[in-house]
Coordinates of C-alpha atoms in Angstrom, one line a residue:
X1 CA 24.4 8.3 16.3
X2 CA 23.5 6.2 13.1
X3 CA 26.0 5.0 10.8
X4 CA 25.8 2.8 7.4
X5 CA 28.6 0.6 5.1
X6 CA 28.5 -1.2 2.1
X7 CA 28.8 -4.9 2.5
X8 CA 31.7 -7.0 0.5
X9 CA 31.3 -7.7 -2.9
X10 CA 29.9 -11.1 -2.6
X11 CA 26.7 -9.8 -0.7
X12 CA 25.7 -6.9 -2.7
X13 CA 22.9 -8.0 -4.9
X14 CA 21.3 -9.5 -1.7
X15 CA 22.2 -6.9 1.1
X16 CA 22.0 -2.8 1.0
X17 CA 23.9 -2.3 4.0
X18 CA 25.1 -2.9 7.0
X19 CA 24.6 -0.4 10.1
X20 CA 25.6 0.6 13.4
X21 CA 23.4 3.1 15.8
X22 CA 24.0 4.5 19.3
X23 CA 19.9 5.0 20.7
X24 CA 19.3 7.0 23.7
X25 CA 15.7 7.8 23.2
X26 CA 12.4 6.8 21.0
X27 CA 12.6 6.8 17.3
X28 CA 10.1 6.6 14.6
X29 CA 11.0 4.1 12.1
X30 CA 8.7 3.8 8.8
X31 CA 8.5 1.9 6.0
X32 CA 12.0 1.8 3.5
X33 CA 10.6 -1.7 1.4
X34 CA 13.7 -3.5 2.9
X35 CA 13.9 -6.2 6.0
X36 CA 16.2 -6.5 8.7
X37 CA 18.3 -8.9 10.7
X38 CA 19.0 -6.8 14.6
X39 CA 21.1 -7.4 17.4
X40 CA 20.1 -5.3 20.2
X41 CA 21.4 -5.7 23.8
X42 CA 19.8 -9.5 23.9
X43 CA 17.5 -9.6 21.1
X44 CA 18.5 -11.1 17.8
X45 CA 15.8 -10.4 15.4
X46 CA 14.0 -10.2 12.3
X47 CA 12.2 -7.0 11.5
X48 CA 9.9 -5.6 8.9
X49 CA 8.6 -5.2 5.9
X50 CA 6.9 -2.7 7.8
X51 CA 3.3 -0.7 5.5
X52 CA 3.2 1.7 8.6
X53 CA 5.3 3.6 11.1
X54 CA 6.4 2.3 14.4
X55 CA 8.2 3.7 17.4
X56 CA 11.6 2.1 18.3
X57 CA 12.5 2.7 22.0
X58 CA 15.5 1.0 23.5
X59 CA 17.1 2.0 26.9
X60 CA 19.8 4.9 26.8
X61 CA 23.2 3.9 25.1
X62 CA 21.8 0.8 23.7
X63 CA 24.3 -0.2 20.7
X64 CA 22.1 -1.7 17.7
X65 CA 24.0 -3.9 15.0
X66 CA 21.6 -4.6 12.0
X67 CA 22.0 -6.1 8.4
X68 CA 19.3 -4.3 5.9
X69 CA 18.1 -6.6 2.9
X70 CA 17.7 -5.0 -0.8
X71 CA 14.3 -4.8 -1.3
X72 CA 12.8 -8.6 -2.6
X73 CA 15.8 -10.3 -1.7
X74 CA 15.8 -11.0 2.1
X75 CA 13.5 -14.7 1.8
X76 CA 15.8 -15.8 -0.4
X77 CA 18.2 -15.9 2.4
X78 CA 15.8 -15.9 5.3
X79 CA 14.0 -19.7 4.1
X80 CA 10.1 -17.4 4.2
X81 CA 7.8 -15.3 2.7
X82 CA 8.9 -12.2 3.5
X83 CA 4.5 -11.4 3.6
X84 CA 5.0 -14.0 6.5
X85 CA 7.0 -11.2 8.6
X86 CA 4.6 -7.9 7.8
X87 CA 4.6 -5.7 10.3
X88 CA 5.8 -7.8 13.1
X89 CA 9.4 -8.8 14.5
X90 CA 10.5 -12.1 14.7
X91 CA 13.3 -13.4 17.7
X92 CA 16.0 -15.3 15.5
X93 CA 15.5 -18.3 17.2
X94 CA 12.1 -18.6 16.8
X95 CA 12.5 -17.9 12.8
X96 CA 14.9 -20.8 12.5
X97 CA 15.0 -23.1 15.9
X98 CA 18.1 -24.2 17.5
X99 CA 19.6 -23.0 14.3
X100 CA 18.4 -19.9 15.2
X101 CA 18.9 -20.1 18.7
X102 CA 22.9 -21.5 18.5
X103 CA 23.5 -18.4 15.6
X104 CA 21.5 -15.5 18.2
X105 CA 24.2 -16.8 20.8
X106 CA 27.0 -16.2 18.5
X107 CA 25.6 -12.8 17.7
X108 CA 25.0 -11.3 21.2
X109 CA 28.7 -12.3 22.3
X110 CA 29.9 -11.0 18.2
X111 CA 27.2 -8.7 16.5
X112 CA 30.3 -7.6 14.1
X113 CA 29.6 -11.4 12.4
X114 CA 26.5 -10.5 11.2
X115 CA 27.5 -10.5 7.8
X116 CA 29.3 -13.7 7.7
X117 CA 25.9 -15.3 9.4
X118 CA 24.1 -14.3 6.4
X119 CA 26.8 -14.9 4.0
X120 CA 26.2 -18.9 4.9
X121 CA 23.2 -19.2 4.6
X122 CA 21.8 -21.6 2.1
X123 CA 20.2 -19.0 -0.9
X124 CA 17.7 -19.4 -2.9
X125 CA 17.9 -18.2 -6.5
X126 CA 17.4 -14.3 -7.4
X127 CA 13.5 -13.7 -9.5
X128 CA 14.7 -11.9 -12.9
X129 CA 11.1 -10.7 -13.3
X130 CA 10.7 -9.2 -9.9
X131 CA 14.0 -8.0 -9.8
X132 CA 13.3 -5.6 -12.8
X133 CA 9.9 -5.0 -11.9
X134 CA 11.0 -3.3 -8.5
X135 CA 13.9 -1.6 -10.4
X136 CA 10.9 0.2 -12.4
X137 CA 9.2 1.2 -9.7
X138 CA 12.4 2.6 -7.9
X139 CA 13.2 4.6 -10.8
X140 CA 9.7 6.6 -10.6
X141 CA 7.3 4.4 -12.0
X142 CA 3.5 6.1 -11.3
X143 CA 1.5 3.1 -12.5
X144 CA 1.4 -0.2 -11.3
X145 CA -0.1 -1.4 -14.3
X146 CA 2.2 0.2 -16.7
X147 CA 4.9 -2.0 -15.0
X148 CA 4.0 -5.1 -14.9
X149 CA 2.2 -5.0 -18.5
X150 CA 5.9 -5.5 -20.2
X151 CA 7.3 -8.8 -17.6
X152 CA 6.4 -11.8 -19.1
X153 CA 4.5 -13.7 -15.9
X154 CA 0.7 -13.2 -15.7
X155 CA -0.7 -10.8 -13.2
X156 CA -1.4 -13.3 -10.6
X157 CA 1.4 -14.7 -11.0
X158 CA 3.8 -11.5 -10.8
X159 CA 1.5 -10.7 -7.6
X160 CA 1.7 -13.8 -5.4
X161 CA 5.8 -13.6 -6.5
X162 CA 6.2 -9.6 -5.6
X163 CA 4.0 -10.5 -2.3
X164 CA 6.6 -13.5 -0.9
X165 CA 9.1 -11.3 -1.6
X166 CA 8.8 -8.0 -1.0
X167 CA 6.1 -9.0 1.6
X168 CA 3.2 -7.4 0.5
X169 CA 1.9 -6.0 -3.1
X170 CA 3.8 -3.8 -5.7
X171 CA 0.8 -0.5 -4.9
X172 CA 2.3 -0.8 -2.0
X173 CA 5.6 -0.7 -2.3
X174 CA 5.1 2.0 -5.1
X175 CA 3.6 4.1 -2.3
X176 CA 7.0 3.4 -0.4
X177 CA 9.3 3.8 -3.1
X178 CA 7.7 7.4 -4.1
X179 CA 7.7 8.6 0.0
X180 CA 11.7 7.3 -0.1
X181 CA 12.1 10.0 -3.5
X182 CA 10.1 12.6 -1.6
X183 CA 12.3 12.4 1.5
X184 CA 15.7 12.8 -0.7
X185 CA 14.0 15.7 -2.7
X186 CA 13.0 17.3 0.5
X187 CA 16.8 17.4 1.9
X188 CA 17.3 21.1 0.4
X189 CA 14.1 22.8 1.9
X190 CA 12.8 22.2 -1.4
X191 CA 9.2 23.7 -1.5
X192 CA 6.7 21.1 -0.7
X193 CA 4.8 21.9 -4.2
X194 CA 8.2 20.8 -6.0
X195 CA 8.7 17.8 -3.9
X196 CA 5.6 16.4 -5.1
X197 CA 6.6 16.9 -8.4
X198 CA 9.7 15.6 -7.9
X199 CA 9.0 12.2 -6.0
X200 CA 5.7 11.2 -8.1
X201 CA 3.0 12.6 -6.9
X202 CA -0.2 13.4 -8.4
X203 CA 0.2 17.1 -6.4
X204 CA 0.9 18.2 -3.5
X205 CA -2.1 17.0 -1.6
X206 CA -1.3 13.7 -3.2
X207 CA 2.0 13.5 -1.3
X208 CA 0.3 14.9 2.0
X209 CA -2.0 12.5 2.1
X210 CA 0.7 9.1 1.5
X211 CA 2.6 10.8 4.0
X212 CA 0.1 11.6 7.0
X213 CA -0.5 7.0 5.9
X214 CA 2.9 5.9 5.8
X215 CA 4.4 8.0 8.9
X216 CA 1.8 9.2 10.9
X217 CA 3.0 12.9 10.1
X218 CA 2.2 15.6 7.8
X219 CA 5.1 16.3 4.4
X220 CA 5.9 20.2 7.0
X221 CA 6.5 17.9 10.2
X222 CA 8.2 14.7 8.7
X223 CA 10.1 16.0 5.6
X224 CA 11.1 19.4 7.2
X225 CA 12.4 17.7 10.8
X226 CA 14.5 14.5 9.4

């Protein structure tokens, strides 16, 4: 069981969704450009951003509650650069010290308070140039150079701010965004060559190479068994 719901209006620019799952088996987690705050049994931790797939294993019937930030927005609430959390799982008590330990105790007792906890955090200001770049990539841009050419920042400035907000550079984010489009395109049994074309890959071989590197699976296995 896995269910998502939209956050309330004040959180929508910051948070992509709130989610709840009941897990009984090992689950493959693939990169999605997001960071999550997760309450799972006795653990309260921040996950991601991931650059590779990993296996989540929990005891049977574990109920997990999560909050998923919009890409590029988590650092505004977490108070640390996203690249400091890349490919890691960090306990809230480690991230925020005594305040994090107190909030973790609260969330273990009441996981539904997750949105309220994040809403109560001091927020850094949004980065409009970064938001524009992310939107262009998610809209289907196929080359980073074409996206950043129109932004009123030097390439060095943009790449530094991108890593701090997203957790890695724009080229990695472009690959992850493209894979998400491929997943959406493959939902109805679409032939893989057409999936590759719709998602913005150069050809089916390009789709195969990226899918293997980001998920550890071939497209035939990964996209057809979702």
